mmCIF file of N, CA and C in Angstrom:
data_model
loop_
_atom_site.group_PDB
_atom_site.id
_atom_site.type_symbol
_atom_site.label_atom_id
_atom_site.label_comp_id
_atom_site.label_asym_id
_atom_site.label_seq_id
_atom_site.Cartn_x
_atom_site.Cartn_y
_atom_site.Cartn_z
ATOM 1 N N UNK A 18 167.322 -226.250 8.007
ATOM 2 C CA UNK A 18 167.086 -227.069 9.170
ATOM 3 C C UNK A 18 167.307 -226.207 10.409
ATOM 4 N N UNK A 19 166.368 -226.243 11.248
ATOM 5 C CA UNK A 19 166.643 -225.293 12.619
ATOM 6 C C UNK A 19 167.312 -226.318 13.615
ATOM 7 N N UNK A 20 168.216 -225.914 13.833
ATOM 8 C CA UNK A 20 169.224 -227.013 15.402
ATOM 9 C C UNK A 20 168.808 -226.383 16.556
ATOM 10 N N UNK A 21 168.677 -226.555 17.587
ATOM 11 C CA UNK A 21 168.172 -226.390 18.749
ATOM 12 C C UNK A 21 169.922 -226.802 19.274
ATOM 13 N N UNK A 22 170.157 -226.220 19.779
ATOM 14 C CA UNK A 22 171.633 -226.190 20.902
ATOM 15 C C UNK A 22 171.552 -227.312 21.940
ATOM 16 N N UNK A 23 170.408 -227.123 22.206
ATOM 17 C CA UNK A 23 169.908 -228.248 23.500
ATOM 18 C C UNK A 23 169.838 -229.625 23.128
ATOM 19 N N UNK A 24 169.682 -229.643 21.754
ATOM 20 C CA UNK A 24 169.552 -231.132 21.618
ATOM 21 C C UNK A 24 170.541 -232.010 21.833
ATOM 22 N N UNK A 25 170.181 -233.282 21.867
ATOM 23 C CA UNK A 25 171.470 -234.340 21.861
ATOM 24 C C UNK A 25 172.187 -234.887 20.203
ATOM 25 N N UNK A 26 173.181 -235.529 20.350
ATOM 26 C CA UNK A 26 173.680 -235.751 18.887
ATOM 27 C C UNK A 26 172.497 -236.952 18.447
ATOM 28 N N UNK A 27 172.074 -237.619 19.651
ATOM 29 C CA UNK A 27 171.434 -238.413 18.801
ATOM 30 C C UNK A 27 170.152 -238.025 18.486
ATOM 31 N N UNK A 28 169.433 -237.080 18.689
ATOM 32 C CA UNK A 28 168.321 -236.215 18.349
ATOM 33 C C UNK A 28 168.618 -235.330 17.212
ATOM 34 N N UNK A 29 169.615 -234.793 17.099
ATOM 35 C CA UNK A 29 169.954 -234.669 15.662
ATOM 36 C C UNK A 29 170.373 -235.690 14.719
ATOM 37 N N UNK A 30 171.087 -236.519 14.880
ATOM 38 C CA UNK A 30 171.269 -237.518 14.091
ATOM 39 C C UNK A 30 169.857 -238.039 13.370
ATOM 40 N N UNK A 31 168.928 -238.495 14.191
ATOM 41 C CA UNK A 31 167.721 -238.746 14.057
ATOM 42 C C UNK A 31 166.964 -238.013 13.512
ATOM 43 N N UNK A 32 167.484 -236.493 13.085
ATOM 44 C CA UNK A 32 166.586 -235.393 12.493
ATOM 45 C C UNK A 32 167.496 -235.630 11.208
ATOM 46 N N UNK A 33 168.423 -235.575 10.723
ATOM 47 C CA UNK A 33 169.002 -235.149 9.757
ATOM 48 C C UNK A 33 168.717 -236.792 9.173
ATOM 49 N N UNK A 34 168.888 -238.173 9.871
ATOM 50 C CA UNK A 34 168.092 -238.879 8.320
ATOM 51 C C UNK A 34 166.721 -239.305 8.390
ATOM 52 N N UNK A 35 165.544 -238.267 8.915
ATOM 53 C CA UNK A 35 164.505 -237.902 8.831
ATOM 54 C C UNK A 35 164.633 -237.383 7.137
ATOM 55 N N UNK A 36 165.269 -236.102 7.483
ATOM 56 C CA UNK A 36 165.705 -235.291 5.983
ATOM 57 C C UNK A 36 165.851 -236.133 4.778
ATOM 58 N N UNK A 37 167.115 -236.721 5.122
ATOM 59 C CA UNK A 37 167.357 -237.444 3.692
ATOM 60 C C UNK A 37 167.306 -238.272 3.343
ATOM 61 N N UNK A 38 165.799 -239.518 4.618
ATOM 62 C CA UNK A 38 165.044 -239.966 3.733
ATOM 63 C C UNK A 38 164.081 -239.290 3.375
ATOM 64 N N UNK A 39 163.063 -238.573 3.637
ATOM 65 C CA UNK A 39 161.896 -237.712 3.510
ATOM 66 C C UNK A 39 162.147 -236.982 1.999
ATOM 67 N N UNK A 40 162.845 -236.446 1.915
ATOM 68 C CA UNK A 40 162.935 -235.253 1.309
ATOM 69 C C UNK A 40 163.904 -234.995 0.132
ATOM 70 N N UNK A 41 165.166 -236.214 0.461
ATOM 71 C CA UNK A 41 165.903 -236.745 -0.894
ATOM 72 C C UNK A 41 165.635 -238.171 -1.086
ATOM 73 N N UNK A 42 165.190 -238.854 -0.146
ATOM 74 C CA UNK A 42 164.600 -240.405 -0.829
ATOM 75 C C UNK A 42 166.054 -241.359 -0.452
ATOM 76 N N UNK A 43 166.945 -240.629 0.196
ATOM 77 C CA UNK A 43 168.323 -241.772 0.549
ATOM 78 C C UNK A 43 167.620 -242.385 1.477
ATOM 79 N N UNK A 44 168.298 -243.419 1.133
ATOM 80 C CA UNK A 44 167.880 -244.708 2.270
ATOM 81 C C UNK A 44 169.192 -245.021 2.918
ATOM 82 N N UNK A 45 169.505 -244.793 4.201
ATOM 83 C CA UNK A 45 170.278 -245.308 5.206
ATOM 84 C C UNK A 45 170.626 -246.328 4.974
ATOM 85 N N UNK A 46 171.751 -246.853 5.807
ATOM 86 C CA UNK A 46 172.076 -248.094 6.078
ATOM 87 C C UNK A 46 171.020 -249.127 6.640
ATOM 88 N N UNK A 47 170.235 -249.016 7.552
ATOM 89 C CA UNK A 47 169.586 -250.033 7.944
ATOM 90 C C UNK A 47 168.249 -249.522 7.788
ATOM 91 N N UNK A 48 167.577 -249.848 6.404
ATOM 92 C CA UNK A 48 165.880 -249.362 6.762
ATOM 93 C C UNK A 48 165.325 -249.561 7.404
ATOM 94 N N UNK A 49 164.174 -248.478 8.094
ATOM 95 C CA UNK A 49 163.423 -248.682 9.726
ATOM 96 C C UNK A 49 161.878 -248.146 9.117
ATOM 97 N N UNK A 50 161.016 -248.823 9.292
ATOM 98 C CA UNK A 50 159.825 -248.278 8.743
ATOM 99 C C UNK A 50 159.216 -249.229 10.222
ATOM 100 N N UNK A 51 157.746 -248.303 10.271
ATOM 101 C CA UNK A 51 157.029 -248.551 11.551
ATOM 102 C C UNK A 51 155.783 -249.184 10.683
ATOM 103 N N UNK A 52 154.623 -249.877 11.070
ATOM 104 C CA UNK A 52 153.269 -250.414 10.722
ATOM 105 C C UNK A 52 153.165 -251.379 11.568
ATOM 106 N N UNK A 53 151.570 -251.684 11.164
ATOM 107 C CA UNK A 53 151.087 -253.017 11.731
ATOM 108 C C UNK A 53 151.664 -254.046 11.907
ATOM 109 N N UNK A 54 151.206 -254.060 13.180
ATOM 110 C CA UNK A 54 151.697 -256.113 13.360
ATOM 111 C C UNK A 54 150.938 -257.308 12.474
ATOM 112 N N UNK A 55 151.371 -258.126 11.802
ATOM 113 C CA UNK A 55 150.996 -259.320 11.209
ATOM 114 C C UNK A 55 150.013 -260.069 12.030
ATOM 115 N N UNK A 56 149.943 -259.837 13.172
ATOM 116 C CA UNK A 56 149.246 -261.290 14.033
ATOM 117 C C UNK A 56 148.352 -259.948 15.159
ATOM 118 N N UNK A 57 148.548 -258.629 14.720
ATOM 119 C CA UNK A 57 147.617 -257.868 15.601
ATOM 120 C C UNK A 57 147.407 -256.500 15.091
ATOM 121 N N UNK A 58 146.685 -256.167 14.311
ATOM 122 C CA UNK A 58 146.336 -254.620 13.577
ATOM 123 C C UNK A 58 146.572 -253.536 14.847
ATOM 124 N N UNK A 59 146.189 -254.220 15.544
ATOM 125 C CA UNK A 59 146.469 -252.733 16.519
ATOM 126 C C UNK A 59 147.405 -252.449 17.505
ATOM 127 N N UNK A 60 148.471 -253.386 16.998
ATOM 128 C CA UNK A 60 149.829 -252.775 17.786
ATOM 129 C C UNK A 60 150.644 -252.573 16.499
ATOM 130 N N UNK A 61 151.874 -251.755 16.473
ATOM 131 C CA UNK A 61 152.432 -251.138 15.886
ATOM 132 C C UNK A 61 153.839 -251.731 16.175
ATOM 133 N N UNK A 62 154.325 -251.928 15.044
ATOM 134 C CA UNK A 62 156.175 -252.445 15.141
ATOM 135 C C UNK A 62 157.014 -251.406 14.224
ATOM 136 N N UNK A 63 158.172 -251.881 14.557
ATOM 137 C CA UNK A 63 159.263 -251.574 14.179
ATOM 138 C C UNK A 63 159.420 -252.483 13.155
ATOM 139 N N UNK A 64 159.823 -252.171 11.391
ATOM 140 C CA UNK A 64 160.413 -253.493 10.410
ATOM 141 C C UNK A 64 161.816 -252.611 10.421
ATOM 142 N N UNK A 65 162.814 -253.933 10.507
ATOM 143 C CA UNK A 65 163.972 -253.193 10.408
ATOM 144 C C UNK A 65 164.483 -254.366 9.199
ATOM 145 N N UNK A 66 165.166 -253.673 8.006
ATOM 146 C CA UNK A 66 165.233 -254.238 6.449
ATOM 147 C C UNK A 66 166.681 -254.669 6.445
ATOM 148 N N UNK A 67 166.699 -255.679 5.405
ATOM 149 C CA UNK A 67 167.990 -255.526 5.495
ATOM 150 C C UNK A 67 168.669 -254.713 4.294
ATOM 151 N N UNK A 68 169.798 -253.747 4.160
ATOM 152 C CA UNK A 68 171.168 -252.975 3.538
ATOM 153 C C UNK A 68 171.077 -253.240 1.789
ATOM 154 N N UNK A 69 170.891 -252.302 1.064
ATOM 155 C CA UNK A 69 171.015 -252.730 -0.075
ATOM 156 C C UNK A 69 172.532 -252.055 -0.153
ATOM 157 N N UNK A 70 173.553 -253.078 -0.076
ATOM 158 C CA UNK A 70 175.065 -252.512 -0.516
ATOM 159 C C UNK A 70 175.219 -252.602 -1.479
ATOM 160 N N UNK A 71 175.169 -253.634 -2.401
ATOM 161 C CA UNK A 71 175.024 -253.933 -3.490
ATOM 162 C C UNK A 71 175.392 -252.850 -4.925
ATOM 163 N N UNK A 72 176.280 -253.175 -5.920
ATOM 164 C CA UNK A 72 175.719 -252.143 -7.165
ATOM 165 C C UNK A 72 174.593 -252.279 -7.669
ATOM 166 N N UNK A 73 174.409 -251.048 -8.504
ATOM 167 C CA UNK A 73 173.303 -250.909 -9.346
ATOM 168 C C UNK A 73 173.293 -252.107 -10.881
ATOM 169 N N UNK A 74 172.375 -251.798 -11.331
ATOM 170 C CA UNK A 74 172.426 -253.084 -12.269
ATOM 171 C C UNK A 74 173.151 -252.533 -13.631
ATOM 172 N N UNK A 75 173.421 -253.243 -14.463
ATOM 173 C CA UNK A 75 174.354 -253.734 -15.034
ATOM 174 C C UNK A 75 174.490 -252.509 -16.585
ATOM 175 N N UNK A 76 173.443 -252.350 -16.885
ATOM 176 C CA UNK A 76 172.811 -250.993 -17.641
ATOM 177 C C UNK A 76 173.602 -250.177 -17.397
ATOM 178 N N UNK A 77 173.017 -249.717 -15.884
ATOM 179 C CA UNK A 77 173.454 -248.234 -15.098
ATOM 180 C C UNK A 77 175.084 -247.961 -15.699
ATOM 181 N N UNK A 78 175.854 -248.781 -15.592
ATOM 182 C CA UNK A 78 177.503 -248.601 -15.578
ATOM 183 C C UNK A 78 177.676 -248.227 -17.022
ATOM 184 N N UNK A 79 177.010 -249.452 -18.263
ATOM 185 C CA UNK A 79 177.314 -249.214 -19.458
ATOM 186 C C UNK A 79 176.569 -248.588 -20.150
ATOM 187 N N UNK A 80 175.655 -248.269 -20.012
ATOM 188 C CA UNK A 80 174.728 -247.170 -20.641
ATOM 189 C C UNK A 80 175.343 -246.029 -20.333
ATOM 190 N N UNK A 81 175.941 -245.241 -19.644
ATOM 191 C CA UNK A 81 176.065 -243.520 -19.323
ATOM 192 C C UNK A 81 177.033 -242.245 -19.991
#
């Protein structure tokens, strides 16, 4: 990852879980995905998801 000195924390912050969703597939605390609007194709939103905190299912623990 190249850091730029100049940047702000929150411009890095914003780069680094670029990374590890992109590139390891972690999903953050609050998923943010951008697309179409429902009621207008040609404006663009923000979906903000809600938190999978949750455990994994029930397998995962006793299977391993």
């Amino acid at each position: 990852m190249n850091i730029d000195r100049n940047k702000t924390w929150e411009g890095l912050f914003v780069s680094l879980l670029k990374i590890l969703s992109t590139k390891y597939g972690f999903s953050y605390l609050l998923p943010i995905s951008i697309g179409p609007d429902d009621k207008n194709s040609t404006w663009n939103v923000i979906h903000i998801n809600q938190p999978q905190l949750g455990l994994d299912n029930r397998d995962y623990y006793l299977n391993s």
